[in-house]
Coordinates of C-alpha atoms in Angstrom, one line a residue:
M1 CA 28.6 0.0 -156.1
P2 CA 27.4 -3.3 -157.3
C3 CA 24.0 -4.2 -159.1
W4 CA 23.3 -0.2 -159.8
S5 CA 24.9 1.6 -162.6
Q6 CA 24.0 4.7 -160.8
K7 CA 26.1 6.1 -158.1
P8 CA 26.0 9.4 -156.4
D9 CA 29.2 12.1 -156.1
L10 CA 28.9 11.8 -152.2
I11 CA 27.3 9.4 -149.8
L12 CA 27.4 9.3 -145.9
L13 CA 27.6 5.9 -144.7
E14 CA 27.0 3.9 -141.5
G15 CA 29.3 1.5 -139.6
S16 CA 30.9 0.6 -143.1
Q17 CA 34.4 -1.0 -142.7
D18 CA 37.3 -1.1 -145.0
G19 CA 36.9 -3.7 -147.8
D20 CA 33.1 -3.8 -146.9
P21 CA 31.0 -3.6 -150.1
V22 CA 29.2 -0.8 -150.7
T23 CA 25.7 -1.2 -152.1
W24 CA 22.5 0.9 -151.8
K25 CA 21.6 -0.8 -148.5
C26 CA 24.6 1.3 -146.8
P27 CA 23.9 5.1 -147.7
R28 CA 22.3 7.1 -145.0
A29 CA 22.4 10.5 -147.1
I30 CA 23.6 11.2 -150.6
S31 CA 24.4 14.7 -152.6
E32 CA 25.8 15.8 -156.0
F33 CA 28.1 18.4 -157.6
M34 CA 27.6 20.4 -160.5
H35 CA 29.4 23.7 -162.1
S36 CA 26.4 25.2 -163.7
R37 CA 23.3 26.9 -162.2
L38 CA 20.4 24.3 -161.1
A39 CA 17.9 26.2 -163.1
V40 CA 19.7 25.7 -166.2
N41 CA 20.6 21.9 -165.8
M42 CA 17.9 19.6 -164.8
T43 CA 20.4 16.8 -164.9
L44 CA 21.3 17.3 -161.5
I45 CA 17.9 16.7 -160.0
K46 CA 16.9 14.0 -162.2
T47 CA 20.0 12.4 -161.2
L48 CA 19.1 13.1 -157.5
N49 CA 15.6 11.6 -158.0
T50 CA 17.1 8.5 -159.2
K51 CA 19.5 8.0 -156.5
A52 CA 16.6 8.7 -153.8
Y53 CA 14.6 6.0 -155.8
L54 CA 17.4 3.7 -155.4
L55 CA 17.8 4.5 -151.7
L56 CA 14.5 4.1 -150.8
S57 CA 13.6 1.1 -152.8
S58 CA 16.8 -0.4 -151.3
Q59 CA 16.0 0.7 -147.7
P60 CA 12.3 0.9 -147.3
W61 CA 12.7 1.1 -143.5
H62 CA 13.3 4.8 -144.4
R63 CA 10.5 7.5 -143.7
Y64 CA 12.4 9.9 -145.9
V65 CA 15.5 10.6 -147.6
L66 CA 17.7 13.6 -147.5
A67 CA 20.1 14.8 -150.3
L68 CA 21.9 18.1 -150.9
S69 CA 23.0 19.5 -154.1
F70 CA 25.9 21.8 -154.8
A71 CA 25.5 23.8 -158.1
N72 CA 27.2 27.5 -159.1
F73 CA 28.4 27.8 -155.3
Q74 CA 24.5 27.2 -154.1
M75 CA 23.5 24.5 -151.9
R76 CA 20.1 23.0 -151.7
I77 CA 18.4 20.3 -149.4
Y78 CA 16.3 17.8 -151.2
F79 CA 13.4 16.1 -149.3
Y80 CA 12.1 12.8 -150.6
D81 CA 9.1 10.8 -149.2
H82 CA 6.4 8.6 -150.4
S83 CA 4.0 11.9 -151.4
G84 CA 7.1 13.2 -153.6
V85 CA 9.8 15.7 -152.9
Q86 CA 10.3 19.2 -151.7
I87 CA 13.5 21.5 -152.4
S88 CA 15.0 23.9 -149.9
P89 CA 15.7 27.6 -151.0
P90 CA 19.5 27.9 -151.9
L91 CA 22.2 28.9 -149.6
N92 CA 25.2 30.6 -151.1
F93 CA 28.4 29.6 -150.3
H94 CA 29.8 33.1 -149.8
C95 CA 26.9 35.2 -148.0
D96 CA 25.5 31.9 -145.9
F97 CA 28.9 29.9 -145.6
Q98 CA 28.1 29.8 -141.7
A99 CA 24.7 28.1 -142.7
V100 CA 26.3 25.9 -145.3
V101 CA 29.1 24.7 -142.9
G102 CA 26.4 23.8 -140.2
I103 CA 24.1 21.9 -142.3
I104 CA 27.1 19.8 -143.8
H105 CA 28.4 19.2 -140.0
M106 CA 24.5 18.2 -139.0
F107 CA 24.4 15.7 -141.9
T108 CA 27.8 14.1 -141.1
H109 CA 26.9 13.6 -137.4
A110 CA 23.0 13.5 -137.4
N111 CA 21.3 10.5 -135.6
R112 CA 19.0 8.0 -137.7
E113 CA 15.9 9.9 -136.6
L114 CA 17.0 13.1 -138.4
L115 CA 18.1 11.3 -141.5
G116 CA 14.6 9.5 -142.2
F117 CA 14.8 6.4 -140.4
D118 CA 11.7 4.4 -139.1
L119 CA 12.9 3.9 -135.5
T120 CA 10.3 1.2 -135.1
I121 CA 12.1 -1.1 -137.1
D122 CA 15.5 -2.5 -135.8
V123 CA 17.7 -3.6 -138.5
N124 CA 21.2 -4.1 -136.5
H125 CA 20.7 -7.8 -136.3
G126 CA 21.5 -7.4 -140.3
V127 CA 20.1 -5.7 -143.4
P128 CA 17.7 -7.8 -145.1
S129 CA 17.6 -8.0 -148.8
I130 CA 14.8 -7.7 -151.1
P131 CA 14.5 -11.5 -152.8
K132 CA 14.2 -11.8 -156.3
Q133 CA 13.1 -15.4 -156.0
P134 CA 11.8 -17.7 -153.4
G135 CA 14.8 -18.9 -151.0
P136 CA 15.3 -20.3 -147.6
I137 CA 14.2 -18.5 -144.2
F138 CA 17.1 -17.9 -141.7
N139 CA 17.0 -16.8 -138.1
F140 CA 15.4 -13.3 -137.6
I141 CA 17.0 -10.7 -139.1
S142 CA 15.4 -7.6 -137.4
T143 CA 12.6 -6.7 -135.2
V144 CA 9.4 -4.3 -135.5
Q145 CA 7.1 -2.6 -133.1
G146 CA 3.5 -3.8 -133.1
A147 CA 0.5 -2.7 -131.5
G148 CA 1.2 -1.7 -128.0
S149 CA 4.2 -3.3 -126.6
Q150 CA 4.2 -6.4 -128.7
I151 CA 7.4 -7.0 -130.5
Y152 CA 8.0 -9.2 -133.6
C153 CA 10.8 -10.9 -135.2
I154 CA 11.2 -10.2 -139.0
F155 CA 12.6 -13.5 -140.6
E156 CA 12.2 -12.3 -144.3
L157 CA 11.5 -9.4 -146.5
L158 CA 9.2 -11.0 -148.8
W159 CA 8.2 -8.1 -151.2
A160 CA 8.7 -4.4 -151.7
S161 CA 6.9 -2.0 -154.3
A162 CA 9.5 -0.8 -157.0
G163 CA 8.4 2.6 -156.6
F164 CA 8.7 5.4 -153.6
I165 CA 5.8 7.6 -154.6
R166 CA 2.2 6.7 -153.0
R167 CA 2.3 3.4 -151.0
G168 CA 5.8 2.5 -150.6
T169 CA 4.4 -1.3 -149.6
V170 CA 6.6 -3.7 -147.9
S171 CA 5.6 -7.5 -146.8
Y172 CA 7.5 -9.3 -143.9
H173 CA 7.1 -12.9 -142.6
V174 CA 7.1 -12.1 -138.9
R175 CA 6.4 -13.7 -135.6
P176 CA 5.9 -12.6 -131.9
E177 CA 9.2 -12.3 -130.4
V178 CA 7.9 -14.4 -127.2
T179 CA 7.1 -17.3 -129.4
G180 CA 10.5 -18.3 -130.2
P181 CA 12.2 -19.1 -133.9
S182 CA 10.4 -20.2 -137.0
K183 CA 10.9 -23.6 -138.6
A184 CA 9.5 -22.1 -142.1
S185 CA 13.0 -23.1 -144.0
E186 CA 11.7 -26.6 -142.9
G187 CA 8.2 -26.2 -144.7
L188 CA 6.8 -25.8 -141.1
L189 CA 4.7 -22.9 -139.9
D190 CA 2.0 -22.4 -137.0
D191 CA -0.7 -20.0 -136.2
Y192 CA 2.1 -17.7 -135.0
D193 CA 3.6 -17.0 -138.6
Y194 CA 2.2 -14.0 -139.8
I195 CA 2.5 -11.4 -143.1
L196 CA 3.1 -8.1 -141.8
K197 CA 2.3 -5.5 -144.5
D198 CA 3.7 -2.2 -143.9
N199 CA 2.5 0.7 -146.1
W200 CA 1.9 4.5 -146.5
V201 CA -1.7 5.0 -147.4
N202 CA -3.5 7.8 -148.9
Q203 CA -5.1 9.5 -145.8
A204 CA -8.4 9.7 -147.6
Q205 CA -8.5 5.6 -148.2
V206 CA -6.8 4.8 -144.9
D207 CA -9.4 2.1 -144.0
H208 CA -10.2 1.1 -147.6
E209 CA -8.4 -2.2 -147.6
P210 CA -9.0 -3.5 -143.8
N211 CA -12.5 -2.8 -144.4
I212 CA -12.6 -4.8 -147.6
L213 CA -10.8 -7.7 -145.9
K214 CA -13.3 -7.6 -143.1
H215 CA -16.3 -8.0 -145.3
I216 CA -15.0 -10.9 -147.3
A217 CA -13.8 -12.7 -144.2
G218 CA -15.1 -16.5 -144.5
I219 CA -14.1 -16.9 -148.3
E220 CA -11.7 -19.5 -148.9
G221 CA -8.4 -18.3 -150.5
V222 CA -8.1 -14.8 -149.3
P223 CA -6.0 -13.5 -146.8
V224 CA -7.5 -13.2 -142.9
L225 CA -6.7 -10.0 -141.3
V226 CA -5.5 -10.5 -137.7
D227 CA -4.7 -7.1 -136.5
L228 CA -4.1 -3.6 -137.8
W229 CA -3.0 -0.4 -136.5
A230 CA -1.5 2.8 -136.9
V231 CA 2.1 3.3 -136.5
Q232 CA 3.0 5.9 -133.5
F233 CA 6.1 7.6 -133.3
E234 CA 7.0 9.6 -130.1
E235 CA 3.3 9.3 -129.1
K236 CA 1.8 10.6 -132.5
E237 CA 0.7 9.5 -135.6
D238 CA 3.0 8.7 -138.2
M239 CA 2.2 10.5 -141.6
M240 CA 4.2 12.2 -144.4
L241 CA 2.7 15.6 -143.4
R242 CA 4.5 15.5 -139.9
Y243 CA 8.0 15.7 -141.8
R244 CA 7.4 17.8 -144.4
P245 CA 9.7 21.3 -143.8
A246 CA 7.4 24.2 -143.7
G247 CA 8.3 27.2 -146.0
W248 CA 10.1 25.1 -148.7
I249 CA 8.8 24.8 -152.3
P250 CA 5.7 22.7 -152.3
P251 CA 4.9 19.9 -154.9
T252 CA 2.3 20.6 -157.2
L253 CA -0.2 18.3 -155.8
F254 CA 0.6 16.6 -152.0
V255 CA -1.6 14.3 -150.9
N256 CA -0.8 13.1 -147.2
H257 CA 0.0 9.4 -146.6
V258 CA -0.1 7.9 -143.1
H259 CA 1.8 4.8 -141.9
R260 CA -0.2 1.6 -141.3
R261 CA 0.6 -1.9 -140.8
Q262 CA -1.8 -4.9 -141.3
L263 CA -1.0 -8.5 -139.6
M264 CA -2.4 -11.3 -141.6
H265 CA -2.4 -15.0 -142.5
P266 CA -1.1 -17.1 -144.5
V267 CA 2.5 -16.5 -145.1
G268 CA 3.0 -17.1 -148.9
S269 CA 5.8 -17.7 -151.7
P270 CA 5.4 -16.3 -155.2
I271 CA 2.9 -18.4 -157.4
T272 CA 6.6 -19.0 -159.4
S273 CA 7.3 -21.5 -156.6
F274 CA 4.9 -24.1 -157.6
Q275 CA 6.3 -27.7 -157.6
S276 CA 4.0 -29.0 -160.5
Q277 CA 1.9 -28.2 -163.2
K278 CA -0.8 -29.8 -161.4
E279 CA -0.4 -27.6 -158.5
L280 CA -0.5 -24.7 -160.5
L281 CA -3.5 -25.7 -162.6
F282 CA -5.4 -26.6 -159.2
G283 CA -4.5 -23.3 -157.3
L284 CA -5.8 -21.2 -160.7
I285 CA -9.0 -23.2 -160.9
H286 CA -9.9 -22.6 -157.3
R287 CA -8.9 -19.0 -157.4
L288 CA -10.9 -18.3 -160.5
E289 CA -13.9 -19.8 -157.8
T290 CA -12.9 -17.4 -155.3
H291 CA -13.1 -14.6 -157.6
E292 CA -16.6 -15.5 -158.4
H293 CA -17.5 -16.2 -154.9
L294 CA -16.1 -12.4 -154.0
V295 CA -18.3 -11.1 -156.8
T296 CA -21.8 -13.3 -156.3
L297 CA -21.7 -13.4 -152.5
K298 CA -19.6 -10.1 -151.2
H299 CA -20.2 -8.0 -154.3
V300 CA -16.4 -7.3 -154.3
L301 CA -14.2 -7.0 -157.7
H302 CA -10.6 -7.4 -157.0
C303 CA -9.5 -5.1 -159.8
D304 CA -5.8 -5.7 -159.4
V305 CA -5.4 -9.7 -160.5
S306 CA -1.4 -10.4 -161.2
P307 CA 1.2 -13.1 -160.4
N308 CA 2.5 -10.5 -157.7
N309 CA -1.2 -10.9 -155.8
L310 CA -1.3 -14.8 -156.3
V311 CA 0.9 -16.6 -153.6
F312 CA 1.3 -20.3 -152.5
K313 CA 0.5 -20.8 -148.9
Q314 CA 3.6 -22.5 -147.4
A315 CA 3.0 -26.3 -146.6
P316 CA 5.1 -29.3 -145.7
P317 CA 7.0 -31.1 -148.9
G318 CA 4.8 -33.7 -150.4
T319 CA 1.5 -31.9 -150.0
L320 CA 0.0 -29.5 -152.4
H321 CA 0.3 -26.1 -151.8
T322 CA -3.1 -23.8 -151.4
L323 CA -3.1 -20.6 -153.8
Y324 CA -4.5 -17.2 -152.4
L325 CA -5.4 -14.1 -153.6
I326 CA -4.2 -11.1 -152.1
D327 CA -3.5 -7.2 -152.1
F328 CA -7.2 -6.1 -152.2
D329 CA -6.0 -2.2 -152.4
Y330 CA -7.6 -1.7 -155.6
A331 CA -11.2 -3.5 -154.7
I332 CA -14.3 -1.9 -155.2
R333 CA -17.7 -2.7 -154.1
L334 CA -20.3 -3.5 -156.7
Q335 CA -23.1 -2.5 -154.4
P336 CA -21.8 0.1 -151.8
I337 CA -23.6 -0.3 -148.3
D338 CA -26.3 2.4 -147.5
G339 CA -24.7 5.4 -146.1
E340 CA -20.7 4.2 -147.0
V341 CA -18.5 7.2 -148.5
T342 CA -16.7 5.4 -151.3
N343 CA -13.5 6.9 -152.1
Y344 CA -11.8 4.1 -154.1
P345 CA -8.0 4.4 -155.1
K346 CA -7.4 5.5 -158.7
G347 CA -5.1 3.3 -160.4
T348 CA -4.7 0.2 -162.8
G349 CA -3.1 -2.1 -160.7
T350 CA -0.2 -4.2 -162.5
L351 CA -0.4 -2.7 -166.1
P352 CA 0.4 -5.9 -168.4
F353 CA -2.7 -8.0 -166.1
A354 CA -5.1 -4.4 -166.2
L355 CA -8.7 -4.6 -167.6
L356 CA -8.4 -2.7 -170.9
Q357 CA -11.3 -1.0 -169.9
M358 CA -9.7 0.2 -166.7
I359 CA -6.8 1.7 -168.8
W360 CA -9.0 3.2 -171.0
S361 CA -11.1 4.9 -168.1
L362 CA -10.3 4.5 -164.3
S363 CA -14.1 5.1 -163.8
F364 CA -14.9 2.0 -166.1
M365 CA -17.5 0.8 -163.6
S366 CA -19.7 3.6 -164.9
S367 CA -19.7 2.3 -168.2
C368 CA -19.8 -1.6 -167.7
G369 CA -22.2 -3.8 -165.9
S370 CA -21.0 -5.8 -163.0
A371 CA -21.5 -9.1 -164.8
Y372 CA -19.0 -8.2 -167.9
S373 CA -16.7 -6.6 -165.4
M374 CA -16.3 -10.0 -163.5
M375 CA -15.9 -11.9 -166.7
A376 CA -13.7 -9.2 -168.0
E377 CA -11.5 -9.5 -164.9
K378 CA -11.0 -12.9 -165.1
E379 CA -9.3 -12.6 -168.1
C380 CA -6.6 -10.9 -165.7
F381 CA -5.5 -14.2 -164.9
I382 CA -3.7 -14.3 -168.2
P383 CA -1.5 -11.4 -169.4
H384 CA -2.4 -9.7 -172.5
R385 CA 0.4 -10.9 -174.8
M386 CA -0.9 -14.1 -174.0
R387 CA -4.2 -13.6 -174.9
R388 CA -4.0 -12.7 -178.4
P389 CA -4.4 -15.5 -181.1
K390 CA -1.2 -16.4 -182.8
G391 CA -0.4 -14.4 -185.9
K392 CA -3.4 -11.8 -185.1
E393 CA -2.3 -8.3 -184.7
P394 CA -4.0 -5.9 -182.4
K395 CA -6.5 -3.4 -183.7
N396 CA -5.7 -0.9 -181.1
Q397 CA -2.2 0.0 -179.9
L398 CA -3.5 -0.4 -176.0
H399 CA -3.2 -4.3 -176.8
K400 CA 0.7 -4.1 -177.5

């Protein structure tokens, strides 16, 4: 398997032809074999965890991933999703041979729904790759269901989160199917080019980012929320709890995640795509102004400023691109609205750019004033390793 040093013992492929390269975008399910007992050899579990991570990261259109382990004449089924992993009770090859054969048969001939594929996304037009750098946008590669009967064409997979636990966020460049092809490869975008943010959100914080985006609407340099909807499958809301097998070994702490999609403007490219030092400098200066307006006018602190969350709006050649501050998943209100229940996500965002106060304590706002926090977060536009004067060694290990 190119690009990855890890490979499973056995994989189930879909539509693979002789001679086609096999990558992590191909497997439908995986399995591992081991002679020793599972209880005394944790290598098998760690290996399956790694393979499930690689599969989900390469195929973000999975709701969950299934895997099998065969160890000491026992078979187990593993269920991986964005809330963690569950493991089935063991089935003995000799005592439960009919069940073992039946499960292997079902794995081999199962439909895409049973194997965890998200059927609201059609990837039959060609499997998209997660880009490592900006590139041209070609004809649409898949389609996705929107709210109601609306269908959107996916032209590019812009970004996907590295891990599979928690949000599993994926960002696509989309257009409504009825509007025809995009001319983004020529630097031409119109009002029908959108960003579609597809993610699995903690059920307790499902409306957090949409509410923040509605609250800060009108501030220059932040995304505009066009539409949002709960993903429906078979006329029911899509959530992790719906697929979790009852009676299996539960995780220590299970947090239910629900499937949400947000449609936003504008379509952007990474901050590394700047065309000149002038464009980069102007963009950063303007977004520092945006950051200050968010705090002084809307009383909102972003809490996750990093290169991943600074993007240039695509524009025709020869014009300065506008820099945008995106991703308000971790944003907090400095002055909560009366009666509003505040249940902010706990996290640091991107660690090399996180506030040191936030690393010390996830509830740093309890010990820091809003003015100080605003000034401290402005430092997040520069990573820690660039803030230290040359020749100066940090006094605290956290600075490294």
